[in-house]
C-alpha atoms as a PDB file:
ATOM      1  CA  UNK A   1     -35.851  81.168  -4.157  1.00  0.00           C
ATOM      2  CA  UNK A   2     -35.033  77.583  -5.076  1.00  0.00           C
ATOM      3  CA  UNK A   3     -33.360  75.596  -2.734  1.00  0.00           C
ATOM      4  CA  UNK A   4     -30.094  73.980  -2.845  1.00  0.00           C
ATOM      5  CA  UNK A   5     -29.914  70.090  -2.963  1.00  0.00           C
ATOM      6  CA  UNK A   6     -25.661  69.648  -2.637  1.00  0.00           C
ATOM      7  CA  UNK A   7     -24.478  68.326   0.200  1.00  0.00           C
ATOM      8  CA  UNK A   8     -21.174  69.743   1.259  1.00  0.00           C
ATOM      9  CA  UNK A   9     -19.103  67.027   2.029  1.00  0.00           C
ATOM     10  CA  UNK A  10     -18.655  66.156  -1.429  1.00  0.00           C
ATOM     11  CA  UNK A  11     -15.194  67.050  -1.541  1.00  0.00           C
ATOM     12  CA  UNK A  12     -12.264  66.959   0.418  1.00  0.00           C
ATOM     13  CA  UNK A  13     -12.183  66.865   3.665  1.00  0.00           C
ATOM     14  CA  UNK A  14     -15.125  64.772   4.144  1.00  0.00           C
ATOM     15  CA  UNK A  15     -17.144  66.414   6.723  1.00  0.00           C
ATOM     16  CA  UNK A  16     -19.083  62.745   7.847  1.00  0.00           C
ATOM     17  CA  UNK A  17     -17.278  59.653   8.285  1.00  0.00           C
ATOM     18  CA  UNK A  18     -16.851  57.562   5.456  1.00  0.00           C
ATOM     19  CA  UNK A  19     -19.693  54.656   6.948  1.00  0.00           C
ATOM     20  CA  UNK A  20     -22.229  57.378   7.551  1.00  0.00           C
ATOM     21  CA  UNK A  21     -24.441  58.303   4.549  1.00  0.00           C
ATOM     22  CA  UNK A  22     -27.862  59.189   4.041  1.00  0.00           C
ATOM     23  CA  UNK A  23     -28.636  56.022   1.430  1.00  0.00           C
ATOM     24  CA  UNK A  24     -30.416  53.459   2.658  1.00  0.00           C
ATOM     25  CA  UNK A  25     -28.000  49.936   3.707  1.00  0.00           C
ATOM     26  CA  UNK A  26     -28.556  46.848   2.596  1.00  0.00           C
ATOM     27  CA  UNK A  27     -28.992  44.221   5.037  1.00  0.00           C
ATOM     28  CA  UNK A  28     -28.923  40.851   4.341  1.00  0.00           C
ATOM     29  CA  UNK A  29     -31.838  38.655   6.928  1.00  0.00           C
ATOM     30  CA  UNK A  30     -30.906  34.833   7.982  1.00  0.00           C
ATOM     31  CA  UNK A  31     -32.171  32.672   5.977  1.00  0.00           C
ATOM     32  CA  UNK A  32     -34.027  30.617   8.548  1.00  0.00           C
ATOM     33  CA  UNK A  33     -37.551  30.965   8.135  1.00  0.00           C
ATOM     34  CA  UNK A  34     -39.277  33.945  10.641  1.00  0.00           C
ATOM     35  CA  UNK A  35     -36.076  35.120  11.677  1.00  0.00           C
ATOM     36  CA  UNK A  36     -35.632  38.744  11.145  1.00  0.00           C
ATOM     37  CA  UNK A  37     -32.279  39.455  12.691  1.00  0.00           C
ATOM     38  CA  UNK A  38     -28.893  40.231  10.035  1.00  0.00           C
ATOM     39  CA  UNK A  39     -27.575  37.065   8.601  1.00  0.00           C
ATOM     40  CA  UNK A  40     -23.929  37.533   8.597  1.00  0.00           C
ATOM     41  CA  UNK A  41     -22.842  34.137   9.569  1.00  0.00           C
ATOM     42  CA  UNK A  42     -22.342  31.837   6.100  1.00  0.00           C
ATOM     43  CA  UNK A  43     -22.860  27.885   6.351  1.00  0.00           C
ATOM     44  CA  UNK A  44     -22.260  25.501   3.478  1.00  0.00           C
ATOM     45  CA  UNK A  45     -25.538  23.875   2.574  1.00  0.00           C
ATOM     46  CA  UNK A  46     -23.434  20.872   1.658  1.00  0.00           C
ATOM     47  CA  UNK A  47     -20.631  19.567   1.685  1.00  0.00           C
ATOM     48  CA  UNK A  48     -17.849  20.320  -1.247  1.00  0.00           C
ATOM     49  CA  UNK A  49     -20.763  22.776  -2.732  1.00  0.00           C
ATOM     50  CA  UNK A  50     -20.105  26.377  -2.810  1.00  0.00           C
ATOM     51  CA  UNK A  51     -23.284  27.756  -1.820  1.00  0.00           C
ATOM     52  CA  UNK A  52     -23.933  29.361   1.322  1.00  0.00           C
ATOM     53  CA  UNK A  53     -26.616  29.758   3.753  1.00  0.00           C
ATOM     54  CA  UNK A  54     -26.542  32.799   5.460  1.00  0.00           C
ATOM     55  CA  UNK A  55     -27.355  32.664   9.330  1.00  0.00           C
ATOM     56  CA  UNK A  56     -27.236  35.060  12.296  1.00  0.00           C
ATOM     57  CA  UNK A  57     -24.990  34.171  15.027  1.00  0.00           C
ATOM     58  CA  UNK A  58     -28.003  32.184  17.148  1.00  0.00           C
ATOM     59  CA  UNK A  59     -29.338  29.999  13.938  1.00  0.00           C
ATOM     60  CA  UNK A  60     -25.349  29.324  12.886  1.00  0.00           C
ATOM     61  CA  UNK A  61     -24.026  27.646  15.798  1.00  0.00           C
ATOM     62  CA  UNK A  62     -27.152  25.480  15.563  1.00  0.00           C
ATOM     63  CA  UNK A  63     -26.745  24.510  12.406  1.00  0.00           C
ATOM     64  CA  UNK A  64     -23.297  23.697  13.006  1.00  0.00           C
ATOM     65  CA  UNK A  65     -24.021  21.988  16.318  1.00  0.00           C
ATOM     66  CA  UNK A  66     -25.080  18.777  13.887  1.00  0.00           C
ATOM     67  CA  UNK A  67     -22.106  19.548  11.135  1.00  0.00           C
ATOM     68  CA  UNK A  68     -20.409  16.460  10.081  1.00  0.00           C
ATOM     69  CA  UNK A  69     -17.680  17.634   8.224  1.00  0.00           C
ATOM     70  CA  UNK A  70     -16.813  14.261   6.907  1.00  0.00           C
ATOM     71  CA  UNK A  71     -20.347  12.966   6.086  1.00  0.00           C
ATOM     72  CA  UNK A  72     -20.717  11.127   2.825  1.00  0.00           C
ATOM     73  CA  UNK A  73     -17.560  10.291   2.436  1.00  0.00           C
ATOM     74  CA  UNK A  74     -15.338   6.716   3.150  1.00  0.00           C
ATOM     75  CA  UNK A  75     -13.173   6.095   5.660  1.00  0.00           C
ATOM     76  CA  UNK A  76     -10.027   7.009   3.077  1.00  0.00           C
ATOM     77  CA  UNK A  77     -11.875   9.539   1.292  1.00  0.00           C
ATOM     78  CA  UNK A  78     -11.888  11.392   4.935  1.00  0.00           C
ATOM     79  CA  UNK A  79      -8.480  10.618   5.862  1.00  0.00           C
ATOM     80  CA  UNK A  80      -7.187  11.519   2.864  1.00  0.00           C
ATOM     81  CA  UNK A  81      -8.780  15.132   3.081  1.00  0.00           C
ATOM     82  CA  UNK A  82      -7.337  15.185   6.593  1.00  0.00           C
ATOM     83  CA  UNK A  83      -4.018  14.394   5.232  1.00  0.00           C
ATOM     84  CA  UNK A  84      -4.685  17.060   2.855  1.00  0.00           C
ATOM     85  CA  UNK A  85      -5.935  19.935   4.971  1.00  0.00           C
ATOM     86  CA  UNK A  86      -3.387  19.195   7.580  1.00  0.00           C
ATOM     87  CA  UNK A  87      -0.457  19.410   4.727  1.00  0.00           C
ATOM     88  CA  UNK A  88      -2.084  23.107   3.263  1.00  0.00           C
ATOM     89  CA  UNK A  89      -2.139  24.022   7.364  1.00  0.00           C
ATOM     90  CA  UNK A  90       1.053  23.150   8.176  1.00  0.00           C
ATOM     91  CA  UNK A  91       2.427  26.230   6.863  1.00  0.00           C
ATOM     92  CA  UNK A  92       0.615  28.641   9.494  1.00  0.00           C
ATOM     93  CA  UNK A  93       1.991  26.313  11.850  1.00  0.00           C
ATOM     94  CA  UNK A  94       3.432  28.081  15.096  1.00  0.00           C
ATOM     95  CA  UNK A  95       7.527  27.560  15.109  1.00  0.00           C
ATOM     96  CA  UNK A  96       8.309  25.546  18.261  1.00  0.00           C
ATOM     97  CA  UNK A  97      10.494  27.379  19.877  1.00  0.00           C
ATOM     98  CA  UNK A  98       8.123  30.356  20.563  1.00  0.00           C
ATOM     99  CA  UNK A  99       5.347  28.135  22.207  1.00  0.00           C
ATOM    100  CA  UNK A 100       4.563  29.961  25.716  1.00  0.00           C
ATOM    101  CA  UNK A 101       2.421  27.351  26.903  1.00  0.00           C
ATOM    102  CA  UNK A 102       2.946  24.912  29.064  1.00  0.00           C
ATOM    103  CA  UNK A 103       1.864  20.980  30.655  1.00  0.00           C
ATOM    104  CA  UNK A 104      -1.947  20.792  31.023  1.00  0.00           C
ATOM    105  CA  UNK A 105      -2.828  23.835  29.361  1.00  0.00           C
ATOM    106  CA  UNK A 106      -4.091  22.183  25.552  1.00  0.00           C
ATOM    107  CA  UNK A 107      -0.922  22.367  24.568  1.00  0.00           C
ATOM    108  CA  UNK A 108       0.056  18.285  24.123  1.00  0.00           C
ATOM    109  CA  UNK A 109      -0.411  16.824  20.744  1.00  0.00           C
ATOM    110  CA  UNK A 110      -2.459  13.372  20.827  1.00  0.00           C
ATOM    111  CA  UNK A 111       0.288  11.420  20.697  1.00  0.00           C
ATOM    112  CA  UNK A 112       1.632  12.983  23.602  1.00  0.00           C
ATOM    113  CA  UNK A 113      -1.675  12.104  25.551  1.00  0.00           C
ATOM    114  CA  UNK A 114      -1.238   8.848  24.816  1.00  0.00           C
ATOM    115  CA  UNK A 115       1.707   8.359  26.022  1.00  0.00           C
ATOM    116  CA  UNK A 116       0.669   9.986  29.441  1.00  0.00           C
ATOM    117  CA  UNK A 117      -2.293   7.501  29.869  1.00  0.00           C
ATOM    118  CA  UNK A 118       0.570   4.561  29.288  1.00  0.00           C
ATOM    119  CA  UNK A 119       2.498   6.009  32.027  1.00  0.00           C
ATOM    120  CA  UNK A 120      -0.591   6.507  34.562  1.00  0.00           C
ATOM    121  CA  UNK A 121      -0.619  10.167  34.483  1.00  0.00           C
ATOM    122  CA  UNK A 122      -2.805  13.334  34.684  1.00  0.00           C
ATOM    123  CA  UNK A 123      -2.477  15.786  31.357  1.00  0.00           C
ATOM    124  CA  UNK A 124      -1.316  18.552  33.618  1.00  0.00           C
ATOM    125  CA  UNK A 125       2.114  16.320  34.708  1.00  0.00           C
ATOM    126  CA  UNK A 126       5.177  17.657  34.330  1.00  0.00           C
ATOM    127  CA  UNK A 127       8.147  15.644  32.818  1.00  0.00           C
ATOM    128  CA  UNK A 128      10.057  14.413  35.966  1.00  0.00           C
ATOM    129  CA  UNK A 129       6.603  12.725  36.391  1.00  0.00           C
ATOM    130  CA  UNK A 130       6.490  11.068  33.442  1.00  0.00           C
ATOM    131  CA  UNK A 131      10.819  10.027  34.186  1.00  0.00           C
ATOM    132  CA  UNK A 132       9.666   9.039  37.763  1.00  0.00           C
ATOM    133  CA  UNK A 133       6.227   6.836  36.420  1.00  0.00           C
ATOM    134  CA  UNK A 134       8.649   5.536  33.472  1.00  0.00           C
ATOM    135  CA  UNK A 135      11.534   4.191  35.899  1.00  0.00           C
ATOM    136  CA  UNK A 136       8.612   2.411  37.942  1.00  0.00           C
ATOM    137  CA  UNK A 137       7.025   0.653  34.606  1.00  0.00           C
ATOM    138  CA  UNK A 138      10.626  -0.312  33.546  1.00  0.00           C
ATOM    139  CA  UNK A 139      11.348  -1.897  36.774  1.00  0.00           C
ATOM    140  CA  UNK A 140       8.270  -4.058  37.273  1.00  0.00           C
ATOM    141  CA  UNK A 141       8.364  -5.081  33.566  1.00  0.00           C
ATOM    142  CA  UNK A 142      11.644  -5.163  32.826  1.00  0.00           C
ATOM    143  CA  UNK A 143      12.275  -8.516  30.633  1.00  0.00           C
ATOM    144  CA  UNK A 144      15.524  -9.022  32.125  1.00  0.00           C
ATOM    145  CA  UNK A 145      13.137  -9.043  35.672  1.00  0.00           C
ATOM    146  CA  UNK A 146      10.540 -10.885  34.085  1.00  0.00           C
ATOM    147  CA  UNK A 147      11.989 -13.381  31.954  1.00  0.00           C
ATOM    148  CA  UNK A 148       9.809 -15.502  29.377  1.00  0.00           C
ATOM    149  CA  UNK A 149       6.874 -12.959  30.027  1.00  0.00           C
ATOM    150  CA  UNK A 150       4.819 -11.961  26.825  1.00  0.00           C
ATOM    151  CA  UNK A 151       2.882  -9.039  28.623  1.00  0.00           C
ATOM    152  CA  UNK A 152       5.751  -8.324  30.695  1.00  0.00           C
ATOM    153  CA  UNK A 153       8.043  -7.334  27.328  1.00  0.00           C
ATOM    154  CA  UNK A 154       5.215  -5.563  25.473  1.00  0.00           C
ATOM    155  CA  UNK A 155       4.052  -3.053  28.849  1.00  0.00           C
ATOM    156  CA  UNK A 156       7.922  -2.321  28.896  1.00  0.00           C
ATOM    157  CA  UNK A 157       7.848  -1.604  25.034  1.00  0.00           C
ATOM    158  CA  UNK A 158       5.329   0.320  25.387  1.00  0.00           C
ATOM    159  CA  UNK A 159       6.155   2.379  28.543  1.00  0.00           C
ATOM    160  CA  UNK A 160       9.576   3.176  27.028  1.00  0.00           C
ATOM    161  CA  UNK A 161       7.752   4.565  23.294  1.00  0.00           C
ATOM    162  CA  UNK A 162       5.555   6.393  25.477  1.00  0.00           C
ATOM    163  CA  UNK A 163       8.660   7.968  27.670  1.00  0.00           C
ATOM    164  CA  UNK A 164      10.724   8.982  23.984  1.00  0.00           C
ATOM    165  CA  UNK A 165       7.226  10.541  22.785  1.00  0.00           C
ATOM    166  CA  UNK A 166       7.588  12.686  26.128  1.00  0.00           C
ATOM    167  CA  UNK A 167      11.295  13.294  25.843  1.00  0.00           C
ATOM    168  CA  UNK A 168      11.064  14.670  22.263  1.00  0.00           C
ATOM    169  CA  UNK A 169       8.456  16.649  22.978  1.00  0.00           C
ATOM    170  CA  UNK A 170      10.144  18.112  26.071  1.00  0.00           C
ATOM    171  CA  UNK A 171      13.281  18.750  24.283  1.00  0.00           C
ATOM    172  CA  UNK A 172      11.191  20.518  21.471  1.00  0.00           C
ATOM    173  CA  UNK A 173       9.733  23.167  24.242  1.00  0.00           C
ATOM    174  CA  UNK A 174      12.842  23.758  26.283  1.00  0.00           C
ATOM    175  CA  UNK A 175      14.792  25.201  22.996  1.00  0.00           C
ATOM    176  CA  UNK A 176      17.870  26.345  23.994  1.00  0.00           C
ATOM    177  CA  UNK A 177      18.901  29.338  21.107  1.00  0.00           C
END
């Protein structure tokens, strides 16, 4: 008697899942010499070239441990693809007025930093702080205090750009809807 070679889940319902058949997979190996783990992980071989190396997990994050993004390129070449990338971004951008975070928690922009280290503070300070450290800059350098005083005149300029950075910002997070 000859013996049948169909499978019965050839039909429907599939009697296996749909990941589970008796073919062989393909598996792609990193492409770093002797390893013989799955490469899954792709890495540009250059920059601005399509092709790919294709790493496991342990041979990708050191190859990108020594990335330079911006390598080859000038100073305006890289700040214009900044200016670029940050444009095409901008769109997944989250709106303001959901933000959950808070002070200190990664959620300050740069400029924002800045403006606490002019005011003497820690990231994590809250904005009566930065009102508080802002009143004391304004009245030790205040030019009508220190009249005729170069340094005097630009420490208050620059406390008081640092305290509207901080009072926009602040005003952005506590939306009131």
């Amino acid at each position: 008697m000859v013996r049948s070679t169909r499978k019965n889940d050839w039909g429907f319902p599939r009697w296996r899942g749909y990941g589970s058949s008796s073919e062989a997979q393909q598996v792609r190996l990193c492409d770093r010499y002797g390893c013989n783990k799955a490469g899954n992980c792709p890495a540009p071989k250059s920059p601005n070239n399509p092709d790919r190396w294709m790493f496991c997990e342990d041979h990708a994050a050191e190859y990108n441990r020594g990335w330079d993004y911006f390598e080859g390129l000038t100073k305006e070449e890289a700040e214009q693809r900044e200016a670029n990338e940050r444009r095409d971004a901008s769109g997944y951008k989250e709106a303001a007025h959901y933000g959950w975070a808070g002070s200190g928690d990664g959620s300050r922009t740069r400029d924002e930093m800045h403006a606490l280290d002019i005011l003497g503070l820690d990231s994590d300070s809250n904005f009566e702080d930065a009102k508080k450290a802002w009143r004391k800059i304004a009245k030790e350098t205040h030019p009508d205090v220190n009249p005729g005083n170069a340094d005097a005149a630009k420490a208050f300029q620059a406390g008081q750009a640092a305290y509207d950075v901080l009072r926009v910002a602040e005003e952005r997070r506590e939306w009131k809807g």
